[in-house]
mmCIF file of C-alpha atoms in Angstrom:
data_model
loop_
_atom_site.group_PDB
_atom_site.id
_atom_site.type_symbol
_atom_site.label_atom_id
_atom_site.label_comp_id
_atom_site.label_asym_id
_atom_site.label_seq_id
_atom_site.Cartn_x
_atom_site.Cartn_y
_atom_site.Cartn_z
ATOM 1 C CA MET A 1 0.000 0.000 0.000
ATOM 2 C CA MET A 2 1.354 3.424 -0.878
ATOM 3 C CA LYS A 3 0.066 6.704 0.459
ATOM 4 C CA THR A 4 1.359 9.986 -0.925
ATOM 5 C CA SER A 5 0.856 13.414 0.592
ATOM 6 C CA LEU A 6 1.461 16.434 -1.620
ATOM 7 C CA ALA A 7 1.562 18.872 1.271
ATOM 8 C CA VAL A 8 5.042 20.232 1.856
ATOM 9 C CA TYR A 9 5.407 20.790 5.573
ATOM 10 C CA PHE A 10 9.162 20.935 6.028
ATOM 11 C CA MET A 11 11.256 21.952 3.057
ATOM 12 C CA ALA A 12 13.970 23.727 5.041
ATOM 13 C CA LEU A 13 14.856 26.162 2.277
ATOM 14 C CA MET A 14 17.480 28.771 2.819
ATOM 15 C CA GLY A 15 17.898 31.891 0.749
ATOM 16 C CA LEU A 16 21.264 32.992 -0.494
ATOM 17 C CA PHE A 17 21.472 36.706 -1.142
ATOM 18 C CA ILE A 18 24.738 37.898 -2.679
ATOM 19 C CA THR A 19 24.971 41.608 -3.308
ATOM 20 C CA SER A 20 27.819 43.005 -5.339
ATOM 21 C CA CYS A 21 28.815 46.574 -6.069
ATOM 22 C CA SER A 22 31.954 48.399 -7.056
ATOM 23 C CA SER A 23 34.103 49.589 -4.189
ATOM 24 C CA ASP A 24 33.754 53.217 -5.242
ATOM 25 C CA ASP A 25 29.995 53.064 -4.567
ATOM 26 C CA GLY A 26 30.651 53.659 -0.911
ATOM 27 C CA MET A 27 30.029 50.079 0.182
ATOM 28 C CA ASP A 28 31.374 49.009 3.549
ATOM 29 C CA THR A 29 33.972 46.393 2.641
ATOM 30 C CA GLY A 30 34.794 45.562 6.233
ATOM 31 C CA SER A 31 38.226 44.051 6.753
ATOM 32 C CA VAL A 32 38.813 43.406 3.046
ATOM 33 C CA ASP A 33 41.988 44.963 1.687
ATOM 34 C CA THR A 34 40.825 47.324 -1.076
ATOM 35 C CA GLN A 35 44.288 48.279 -2.254
ATOM 36 C CA ASN A 36 45.200 47.483 -5.860
ATOM 37 C CA MET A 37 41.550 47.205 -6.903
ATOM 38 C CA GLU A 38 42.210 47.755 -10.603
ATOM 39 C CA GLY A 39 40.165 45.262 -12.570
ATOM 40 C CA LYS A 40 38.432 43.985 -9.425
ATOM 41 C CA THR A 41 35.172 44.568 -7.637
ATOM 42 C CA ALA A 42 34.197 44.224 -3.980
ATOM 43 C CA VAL A 43 31.350 41.751 -3.556
ATOM 44 C CA ASN A 44 29.165 41.847 -0.478
ATOM 45 C CA PHE A 45 27.648 38.477 0.489
ATOM 46 C CA GLU A 46 24.616 37.930 2.672
ATOM 47 C CA LEU A 47 23.595 34.315 3.107
ATOM 48 C CA ASP A 48 20.253 34.172 4.875
ATOM 49 C CA ALA A 49 19.896 30.737 6.474
ATOM 50 C CA SER A 50 17.187 31.698 8.949
ATOM 51 C CA SER A 51 14.781 29.073 7.658
ATOM 52 C CA LEU A 52 17.380 26.424 8.435
ATOM 53 C CA GLY A 53 17.529 27.529 12.029
ATOM 54 C CA TYR A 54 14.572 25.579 13.375
ATOM 55 C CA ILE A 55 15.051 25.087 17.091
ATOM 56 C CA VAL A 56 16.111 21.605 18.109
ATOM 57 C CA GLN A 57 14.812 20.833 21.572
ATOM 58 C CA THR A 58 15.401 17.118 22.081
ATOM 59 C CA LYS A 59 18.047 14.425 21.886
ATOM 60 C CA ALA A 60 18.009 14.783 18.128
ATOM 61 C CA ASP A 61 20.161 17.900 18.457
ATOM 62 C CA GLN A 62 23.057 15.681 19.497
ATOM 63 C CA PHE A 63 23.092 14.118 16.043
ATOM 64 C CA SER A 64 21.642 16.685 13.679
ATOM 65 C CA PRO A 65 23.658 19.830 12.876
ATOM 66 C CA SER A 66 20.422 21.797 12.728
ATOM 67 C CA ASN A 67 21.073 23.847 15.844
ATOM 68 C CA SER A 68 24.744 24.469 15.177
ATOM 69 C CA TYR A 69 25.173 25.667 11.604
ATOM 70 C CA THR A 70 28.543 27.322 11.151
ATOM 71 C CA LYS A 71 30.119 29.213 8.302
ATOM 72 C CA ASN A 72 32.773 26.509 7.899
ATOM 73 C CA ALA A 73 30.163 24.186 6.395
ATOM 74 C CA PHE A 74 29.158 26.706 3.717
ATOM 75 C CA SER A 75 30.880 26.863 0.348
ATOM 76 C CA ILE A 76 30.220 29.383 -2.422
ATOM 77 C CA TYR A 77 31.974 28.505 -5.690
ATOM 78 C CA ALA A 78 32.448 31.398 -8.139
ATOM 79 C CA PHE A 79 32.708 30.764 -11.912
ATOM 80 C CA ARG A 80 33.588 33.495 -14.436
ATOM 81 C CA ILE A 81 33.696 33.834 -18.223
ATOM 82 C CA LYS A 82 37.398 34.426 -18.766
ATOM 83 C CA GLN A 83 37.503 34.822 -22.565
ATOM 84 C CA ASP A 84 36.171 37.907 -24.323
ATOM 85 C CA GLY A 85 32.955 37.007 -26.100
ATOM 86 C CA GLY A 86 33.010 33.548 -24.572
ATOM 87 C CA SER A 87 30.188 31.618 -22.951
ATOM 88 C CA VAL A 88 32.090 29.090 -20.859
ATOM 89 C CA TYR A 89 32.240 29.731 -17.124
ATOM 90 C CA GLU A 90 35.544 28.709 -15.569
ATOM 91 C CA TYR A 91 36.229 28.226 -11.888
ATOM 92 C CA GLU A 92 37.514 31.474 -10.396
ATOM 93 C CA LYS A 93 37.672 30.787 -6.647
ATOM 94 C CA THR A 94 35.839 29.586 -3.586
ATOM 95 C CA ILE A 95 34.642 32.622 -1.665
ATOM 96 C CA ASP A 96 36.965 33.327 1.263
ATOM 97 C CA LEU A 97 34.935 32.486 4.375
ATOM 98 C CA THR A 98 37.499 34.142 6.661
ATOM 99 C CA LYS A 99 36.145 37.441 5.344
ATOM 100 C CA LEU A 100 32.593 36.454 6.223
ATOM 101 C CA SER A 101 30.938 36.088 9.606
ATOM 102 C CA TYR A 102 28.016 33.929 10.691
ATOM 103 C CA SER A 103 25.452 34.955 13.296
ATOM 104 C CA PRO A 104 23.702 32.039 15.027
ATOM 105 C CA THR A 105 21.052 34.534 16.171
ATOM 106 C CA THR A 106 20.019 35.879 12.765
ATOM 107 C CA LYS A 107 21.241 32.771 10.880
ATOM 108 C CA LYS A 108 22.988 35.019 8.364
ATOM 109 C CA LEU A 109 26.384 34.650 6.763
ATOM 110 C CA THR A 110 27.614 38.110 5.764
ATOM 111 C CA GLY A 111 30.796 39.768 4.610
ATOM 112 C CA THR A 112 32.801 40.923 1.607
ATOM 113 C CA ASP A 113 35.239 39.342 -0.801
ATOM 114 C CA ILE A 114 37.080 40.680 -3.843
ATOM 115 C CA LEU A 115 36.553 39.230 -7.315
ATOM 116 C CA PRO A 116 37.890 40.155 -10.750
ATOM 117 C CA ILE A 117 35.381 42.116 -12.824
ATOM 118 C CA GLY A 118 33.382 39.903 -15.161
ATOM 119 C CA ASN A 119 30.292 37.780 -15.762
ATOM 120 C CA TYR A 120 29.681 35.205 -13.017
ATOM 121 C CA LYS A 121 27.608 32.290 -11.876
ATOM 122 C CA PHE A 122 27.664 31.127 -8.255
ATOM 123 C CA LEU A 123 27.212 27.602 -6.913
ATOM 124 C CA PRO A 124 26.420 27.706 -3.157
ATOM 125 C CA VAL A 125 26.291 24.505 -1.038
ATOM 126 C CA TYR A 126 26.188 23.514 2.625
ATOM 127 C CA GLY A 127 27.561 20.435 4.392
ATOM 128 C CA ILE A 128 30.325 19.427 1.974
ATOM 129 C CA ALA A 129 33.420 21.292 3.153
ATOM 130 C CA ASN A 130 32.991 20.017 6.716
ATOM 131 C CA GLN A 131 32.604 16.364 5.629
ATOM 132 C CA SER A 132 35.657 15.943 3.427
ATOM 133 C CA THR A 133 36.547 12.609 5.067
ATOM 134 C CA LEU A 134 33.136 11.154 4.153
ATOM 135 C CA LEU A 135 32.520 12.672 0.725
ATOM 136 C CA THR A 136 34.358 12.623 -2.586
ATOM 137 C CA THR A 137 34.138 15.988 -4.368
ATOM 138 C CA PRO A 138 35.813 17.634 -7.384
ATOM 139 C CA ASP A 139 39.060 19.553 -7.363
ATOM 140 C CA TRP A 140 37.574 22.690 -8.895
ATOM 141 C CA ALA A 141 40.867 24.226 -10.063
ATOM 142 C CA GLY A 142 40.831 24.555 -13.852
ATOM 143 C CA LYS A 143 37.287 23.201 -14.149
ATOM 144 C CA THR A 144 34.471 24.650 -16.256
ATOM 145 C CA LEU A 145 30.908 24.884 -14.988
ATOM 146 C CA ASN A 146 28.819 21.959 -16.261
ATOM 147 C CA ASP A 147 26.511 19.188 -15.053
ATOM 148 C CA THR A 148 29.050 16.360 -14.825
ATOM 149 C CA TYR A 149 30.392 16.980 -11.320
ATOM 150 C CA THR A 150 29.224 14.752 -8.511
ATOM 151 C CA ILE A 151 29.333 14.204 -4.766
ATOM 152 C CA GLY A 152 30.345 10.670 -3.819
ATOM 153 C CA TYR A 153 29.476 8.797 -0.624
ATOM 154 C CA GLU A 154 30.476 5.228 0.212
ATOM 155 C CA GLY A 155 28.579 4.722 3.464
ATOM 156 C CA GLY A 156 30.886 6.226 6.079
ATOM 157 C CA LYS A 157 29.572 6.698 9.599
ATOM 158 C CA ASP A 158 27.881 9.918 10.754
ATOM 159 C CA LEU A 159 27.064 11.622 7.473
ATOM 160 C CA THR A 160 25.112 14.793 8.288
ATOM 161 C CA GLU A 161 22.914 17.094 6.250
ATOM 162 C CA ILE A 162 23.806 18.416 2.799
ATOM 163 C CA PHE A 163 21.980 21.356 1.194
ATOM 164 C CA LEU A 164 22.222 22.031 -2.557
ATOM 165 C CA PRO A 165 20.733 24.641 -4.929
ATOM 166 C CA VAL A 166 17.052 24.601 -5.789
ATOM 167 C CA THR A 167 16.894 24.924 -9.601
ATOM 168 C CA VAL A 168 15.425 22.946 -12.465
ATOM 169 C CA GLY A 169 18.357 20.607 -12.000
ATOM 170 C CA ASN A 170 21.385 21.807 -13.964
ATOM 171 C CA THR A 171 24.043 24.491 -14.117
ATOM 172 C CA GLY A 172 22.288 26.162 -17.041
ATOM 173 C CA ALA A 173 19.549 27.164 -14.625
ATOM 174 C CA LEU A 174 21.973 29.233 -12.542
ATOM 175 C CA THR A 175 21.500 32.934 -13.215
ATOM 176 C CA ALA A 176 24.358 34.867 -14.818
ATOM 177 C CA TYR A 177 25.430 38.085 -13.083
ATOM 178 C CA PRO A 178 27.691 40.878 -14.367
ATOM 179 C CA MET A 179 30.048 42.059 -11.618
ATOM 180 C CA GLY A 180 31.550 45.553 -11.781
ATOM 181 C CA LEU A 181 31.073 45.940 -15.534
ATOM 182 C CA THR A 182 29.064 49.160 -15.363
ATOM 183 C CA SER A 183 29.018 52.289 -13.251
ATOM 184 C CA THR A 184 25.667 51.301 -11.747
ATOM 185 C CA PRO A 185 25.327 49.024 -8.735
ATOM 186 C CA ASN A 186 25.377 45.381 -9.676
ATOM 187 C CA GLN A 187 22.278 43.234 -9.637
ATOM 188 C CA THR A 188 21.447 41.409 -6.428
ATOM 189 C CA VAL A 189 22.151 37.719 -6.801
ATOM 190 C CA THR A 190 19.709 35.304 -5.184
ATOM 191 C CA ALA A 191 19.599 31.545 -4.813
ATOM 192 C CA LYS A 192 18.076 28.929 -2.543
ATOM 193 C CA LEU A 193 19.384 25.751 -1.028
ATOM 194 C CA GLN A 194 17.313 22.723 -0.145
ATOM 195 C CA ARG A 195 18.136 19.611 1.872
ATOM 196 C CA ALA A 196 19.508 17.103 -0.633
ATOM 197 C CA VAL A 197 19.714 13.962 1.513
ATOM 198 C CA SER A 198 17.298 11.345 2.760
ATOM 199 C CA ARG A 199 17.193 9.888 6.291
ATOM 200 C CA VAL A 200 16.097 6.550 7.732
ATOM 201 C CA ASP A 201 14.674 6.494 11.280
ATOM 202 C CA LEU A 202 13.418 3.537 13.311
ATOM 203 C CA MET A 203 10.450 3.126 15.636
ATOM 204 C CA PHE A 204 9.721 0.108 17.864
ATOM 205 C CA ILE A 205 6.113 -0.007 19.139
ATOM 206 C CA LYS A 206 4.087 -2.660 20.984
ATOM 207 C CA VAL A 207 0.678 -3.189 19.357
ATOM 208 C CA LYS A 208 -2.407 -5.349 19.280
ATOM 209 C CA LYS A 209 -3.222 -6.487 15.770
ATOM 210 C CA GLU A 210 -6.956 -6.222 15.107
ATOM 211 C CA GLU A 211 -9.011 -8.626 13.008
ATOM 212 C CA ASP A 212 -9.238 -6.098 10.180
ATOM 213 C CA GLY A 213 -5.423 -5.867 10.010
ATOM 214 C CA SER A 214 -5.158 -2.491 11.722
ATOM 215 C CA TYR A 215 -3.020 -1.847 14.787
ATOM 216 C CA THR A 216 -3.796 -0.501 18.225
ATOM 217 C CA GLU A 217 -0.769 0.743 20.145
ATOM 218 C CA THR A 218 -0.495 -0.491 23.724
ATOM 219 C CA ALA A 219 1.630 1.023 26.454
ATOM 220 C CA TYR A 220 4.151 -0.911 28.514
ATOM 221 C CA PRO A 221 3.757 -1.199 32.288
ATOM 222 C CA GLU A 222 5.552 1.394 34.371
ATOM 223 C CA ASN A 223 9.356 1.139 34.172
ATOM 224 C CA LYS A 224 9.148 -1.316 31.240
ATOM 225 C CA ASP A 225 9.960 -0.692 27.574
ATOM 226 C CA VAL A 226 10.244 -2.301 24.163
ATOM 227 C CA PHE A 227 13.884 -3.246 24.790
ATOM 228 C CA GLY A 228 13.123 -4.978 28.113
ATOM 229 C CA GLU A 229 15.076 -2.267 29.958
ATOM 230 C CA ALA A 230 18.235 -3.569 28.254
ATOM 231 C CA GLU A 231 21.060 -1.158 27.484
ATOM 232 C CA ILE A 232 21.451 -1.116 23.713
ATOM 233 C CA GLU A 233 25.067 -1.627 22.716
ATOM 234 C CA LYS A 234 24.808 -1.607 18.936
ATOM 235 C CA ILE A 235 22.365 -0.812 16.133
ATOM 236 C CA GLU A 236 23.549 -1.544 12.616
ATOM 237 C CA MET A 237 21.663 -0.636 9.446
ATOM 238 C CA ARG A 238 22.510 -3.226 6.795
ATOM 239 C CA TYR A 239 21.630 -1.784 3.402
ATOM 240 C CA LYS A 240 21.642 -3.222 -0.096
ATOM 241 C CA GLY A 241 21.291 -1.084 -3.204
ATOM 242 C CA LEU A 242 22.379 2.341 -1.929
ATOM 243 C CA ASN A 243 23.026 5.329 -4.158
ATOM 244 C CA ASN A 244 26.658 6.485 -4.049
ATOM 245 C CA LEU A 245 26.690 9.507 -6.377
ATOM 246 C CA MET A 246 24.693 12.729 -6.551
ATOM 247 C CA SER A 247 25.006 15.783 -8.766
ATOM 248 C CA TYR A 248 25.353 19.258 -7.281
ATOM 249 C CA PHE A 249 21.637 19.694 -7.887
ATOM 250 C CA GLY A 250 20.587 16.550 -6.046
ATOM 251 C CA SER A 251 20.123 14.196 -8.999
ATOM 252 C CA ASN A 252 20.930 10.502 -8.610
ATOM 253 C CA LYS A 253 24.033 9.689 -10.647
ATOM 254 C CA THR A 254 24.549 6.077 -9.525
ATOM 255 C CA THR A 255 25.560 3.522 -12.133
ATOM 256 C CA THR A 256 26.512 0.783 -9.653
ATOM 257 C CA PRO A 257 24.496 0.710 -6.407
ATOM 258 C CA PHE A 258 26.445 -0.541 -3.403
ATOM 259 C CA ASP A 259 25.803 -2.468 -0.188
ATOM 260 C CA LYS A 260 26.915 -1.185 3.208
ATOM 261 C CA ASN A 261 26.503 -1.907 6.909
ATOM 262 C CA ILE A 262 26.301 1.430 8.754
ATOM 263 C CA GLU A 263 26.510 1.435 12.539
ATOM 264 C CA LEU A 264 24.550 4.189 14.255
ATOM 265 C CA ASN A 265 26.393 6.351 16.765
ATOM 266 C CA LEU A 266 24.616 5.564 20.039
ATOM 267 C CA ASP A 267 26.965 7.874 21.961
ATOM 268 C CA LYS A 268 24.936 10.789 20.596
ATOM 269 C CA GLY A 269 21.810 9.815 22.499
ATOM 270 C CA ILE A 270 19.757 8.963 19.416
ATOM 271 C CA ILE A 271 17.377 6.542 21.211
ATOM 272 C CA MET A 272 14.248 8.038 22.769
ATOM 273 C CA ILE A 273 11.790 6.082 24.939
ATOM 274 C CA GLY A 274 8.143 7.111 24.940
ATOM 275 C CA GLU A 275 6.394 8.535 27.997
ATOM 276 C CA SER A 276 2.902 9.320 26.717
ATOM 277 C CA GLU A 277 -0.259 7.642 27.973
ATOM 278 C CA ASN A 278 -1.744 8.035 24.496
ATOM 279 C CA ALA A 279 -0.935 6.633 21.069
ATOM 280 C CA SER A 280 2.140 7.961 19.285
ATOM 281 C CA THR A 281 1.674 11.095 17.205
ATOM 282 C CA ILE A 282 4.915 11.000 15.191
ATOM 283 C CA GLY A 283 3.976 11.151 11.516
ATOM 284 C CA VAL A 284 0.280 11.536 12.339
ATOM 285 C CA GLY A 285 -1.661 14.478 10.897
ATOM 286 C CA ASP A 286 0.567 17.561 10.674
ATOM 287 C CA THR A 287 3.376 16.121 12.796
ATOM 288 C CA PHE A 288 6.203 16.166 10.259
ATOM 289 C CA ASP A 289 9.068 17.681 12.231
ATOM 290 C CA TYR A 290 11.332 14.700 12.817
ATOM 291 C CA ASP A 291 14.116 16.881 14.194
ATOM 292 C CA ASN A 292 12.087 17.996 17.187
ATOM 293 C CA ILE A 293 10.373 14.870 18.444
ATOM 294 C CA ASN A 294 10.030 14.334 22.164
ATOM 295 C CA SER A 295 9.091 11.517 24.526
ATOM 296 C CA GLU A 296 5.509 12.797 24.880
ATOM 297 C CA GLN A 297 4.937 12.027 21.191
ATOM 298 C CA LEU A 298 5.591 8.315 21.809
ATOM 299 C CA ILE A 299 3.361 5.894 23.686
ATOM 300 C CA TYR A 300 4.892 4.745 26.967
ATOM 301 C CA GLY A 301 7.735 2.273 26.532
ATOM 302 C CA SER A 302 7.993 2.502 22.744
ATOM 303 C CA ALA A 303 11.193 3.779 21.127
ATOM 304 C CA HIS A 304 12.308 6.115 18.358
ATOM 305 C CA VAL A 305 15.823 5.919 16.911
ATOM 306 C CA PHE A 306 17.219 8.946 15.063
ATOM 307 C CA GLY A 307 18.811 7.201 12.095
ATOM 308 C CA ASN A 308 21.338 8.005 9.399
ATOM 309 C CA TYR A 309 21.475 10.242 6.331
ATOM 310 C CA LEU A 310 21.859 8.768 2.843
ATOM 311 C CA LEU A 311 22.131 10.022 -0.713
ATOM 312 C CA PRO A 312 18.619 9.719 -2.174
ATOM 313 C CA ASN A 313 17.317 7.935 -5.222
ATOM 314 C CA ASN A 314 15.756 9.986 -7.996
ATOM 315 C CA ASP A 315 12.160 9.168 -7.129
ATOM 316 C CA ALA A 316 9.944 7.038 -4.895
ATOM 317 C CA SER A 317 10.983 3.772 -6.520
ATOM 318 C CA LYS A 318 11.848 1.208 -3.873
ATOM 319 C CA ALA A 319 15.395 0.193 -4.722
ATOM 320 C CA THR A 320 17.038 -0.175 -1.304
ATOM 321 C CA SER A 321 16.763 -3.145 1.068
ATOM 322 C CA LEU A 322 17.290 -2.936 4.824
ATOM 323 C CA GLU A 323 18.124 -5.392 7.571
ATOM 324 C CA ILE A 324 18.376 -4.129 11.161
ATOM 325 C CA TYR A 325 20.799 -5.644 13.642
ATOM 326 C CA ILE A 326 20.206 -4.603 17.249
ATOM 327 C CA LYS A 327 22.253 -5.897 20.171
ATOM 328 C CA PRO A 328 21.781 -5.380 23.920
ATOM 329 C CA LYS A 329 24.830 -5.133 26.141
ATOM 330 C CA ASP A 330 26.208 -8.536 27.210
ATOM 331 C CA GLU A 331 23.452 -10.337 25.289
ATOM 332 C CA VAL A 332 22.938 -11.913 21.871
ATOM 333 C CA GLY A 333 21.770 -9.501 19.178
ATOM 334 C CA ARG A 334 18.710 -9.811 16.969
ATOM 335 C CA THR A 335 18.367 -9.340 13.222
ATOM 336 C CA ILE A 336 15.136 -7.968 11.721
ATOM 337 C CA ASN A 337 14.852 -8.309 7.957
ATOM 338 C CA VAL A 338 12.708 -5.384 6.881
ATOM 339 C CA SER A 339 12.816 -6.066 3.140
ATOM 340 C CA LEU A 340 11.718 -9.687 2.820
ATOM 341 C CA THR A 341 9.949 -8.902 -0.453
ATOM 342 C CA ALA A 342 10.382 -6.249 -3.143
ATOM 343 C CA ASP A 343 7.430 -4.200 -1.895
ATOM 344 C CA LYS A 344 9.132 -3.875 1.505
ATOM 345 C CA LYS A 345 12.144 -2.027 0.100
ATOM 346 C CA LEU A 346 12.764 1.576 1.142
ATOM 347 C CA PRO A 347 11.752 4.630 -0.895
ATOM 348 C CA LEU A 348 14.669 7.027 -0.360
ATOM 349 C CA GLU A 349 13.829 10.473 -1.696
ATOM 350 C CA ARG A 350 15.464 13.865 -1.445
ATOM 351 C CA ASN A 351 14.354 15.877 1.585
ATOM 352 C CA LYS A 352 12.334 13.014 3.087
ATOM 353 C CA VAL A 353 12.603 10.913 6.204
ATOM 354 C CA THR A 354 11.776 7.240 5.838
ATOM 355 C CA ILE A 355 10.321 5.874 9.056
ATOM 356 C CA VAL A 356 10.681 2.128 9.552
ATOM 357 C CA LYS A 357 8.083 1.178 12.151
ATOM 358 C CA VAL A 358 8.660 -2.187 13.793
ATOM 359 C CA TYR A 359 5.453 -3.310 15.495
ATOM 360 C CA VAL A 360 6.005 -5.775 18.341
ATOM 361 C CA ILE A 361 2.753 -7.727 18.345
ATOM 362 C CA GLU A 362 1.144 -8.554 21.669
ATOM 363 C CA ASP A 363 -1.005 -11.700 21.335
ATOM 364 C CA ASP A 364 -2.016 -12.093 24.984
ATOM 365 C CA PRO A 365 -2.164 -9.065 27.299
ATOM 366 C CA ASN A 366 -2.285 -11.417 30.292
ATOM 367 C CA THR A 367 1.271 -12.614 29.693
ATOM 368 C CA PRO A 368 4.468 -10.582 30.202
ATOM 369 C CA PRO A 369 4.652 -7.955 27.438
ATOM 370 C CA PRO A 370 6.842 -8.919 24.474
ATOM 371 C CA THR A 371 10.035 -6.995 23.644
ATOM 372 C CA VAL A 372 12.285 -6.766 20.622
ATOM 373 C CA PHE A 373 14.386 -9.554 22.123
ATOM 374 C CA THR A 374 11.566 -11.934 23.083
ATOM 375 C CA THR A 375 11.976 -15.334 21.442
ATOM 376 C CA LYS A 376 9.461 -15.918 18.614
ATOM 377 C CA VAL A 377 7.978 -12.455 18.982
ATOM 378 C CA LYS A 378 5.967 -11.407 15.940
ATOM 379 C CA PHE A 379 6.780 -8.205 14.108
ATOM 380 C CA ASP A 380 4.946 -6.076 11.595
ATOM 381 C CA VAL A 381 6.944 -3.483 9.704
ATOM 382 C CA GLU A 382 5.528 -0.264 8.305
ATOM 383 C CA ILE A 383 7.651 2.034 6.163
ATOM 384 C CA GLU A 384 6.694 5.642 5.556
ATOM 385 C CA THR A 385 8.474 8.858 4.633
ATOM 386 C CA LYS A 386 7.817 12.419 5.763
ATOM 387 C CA TRP A 387 9.152 15.963 5.274
ATOM 388 C CA ALA A 388 7.655 16.438 1.804
ATOM 389 C CA GLY A 389 5.129 13.612 1.447
ATOM 390 C CA SER A 390 4.675 10.068 2.673
ATOM 391 C CA HIS A 391 4.836 6.445 1.607
ATOM 392 C CA GLU A 392 3.573 3.554 3.651
ATOM 393 C CA VAL A 393 4.447 -0.119 3.280
ATOM 394 C CA THR A 394 3.297 -2.796 5.720
ATOM 395 C CA GLY A 395 4.218 -6.436 6.173
ATOM 396 C CA GLU A 396 4.447 -8.959 8.953
ATOM 397 C CA LEU A 397 7.713 -10.521 10.034
ATOM 398 C CA GLU A 398 8.045 -13.601 12.206
#
């Protein structure tokens, strides 16, 4: 069963405003050295990331960079036509971030850099420069602006968010801007970035399965939970068919999907146990903010696990399989095969969270409540995605 919502509740767009004018227009160039300005123009940058600055209030902030954006994660690549009468944009430089400052209060990156006069296009990104050990990116020196450049990811641990330009999907859609070519102030340059990754979260919930196939969540007794009060030592996401390449506009460039076991970083407090007397509200109605969940959104004793980021597939096609390995401390671990059949594979889309809901089925409420580690416990698995729509896949696992 697939359910799609067209409502966009959490796009997390950020506007990039780059204003350029010649230095003799009286612009405040800050600490930039304006000596020897012949053939150059001072460019004032204002990157407004306020819409990225949603407030993270729960354990999720220990894993997500959402509450701690810094200028070091931003990159603004400048490309210029270097031949008279030409049309090819060649890499000029990466804007010098030491000349810019970032305010966590206003969520704005502002400052001034100096560029040679000419016609430009700008490629702004977030989350690449600060993840150089996890991502493979181009050496821009000597490169021309085109659609062939990619971001590579081979499944390293702790990938965080990446934001890329919102355009029709290619470098031709980037607006061209003349810089310092006339005596009038230069045109304001604008662009937007959108989250370019997908994320896979887990939920473990005790339920009663009704005769019509629906589920009724049931709370655990006081001081009990879905893990049997065990300390979780390891959670490993075992994927098959992951995407390993993405263009700078978020398109899937994979030619050979890869398999990878990715261990979640439990040291960052990514497991949350429910404390509500009522049914869970995560993903229900207008509850789409998966970066701000709290224990009162989960029925008592259930669990939510803030998962890992992945490069998305191009669309909602289900191309990725998942097996979950979860191990309690000093005990034998358990493997849950989510994708037993093709329809149980994951839809990994740009700017969407895929929630894998593992239902621990309670057959007899008069017996001790089952946990993830109970022998022969029955599971149902429901897969859905949020942020910009939803998909839902259900299936029972023994």
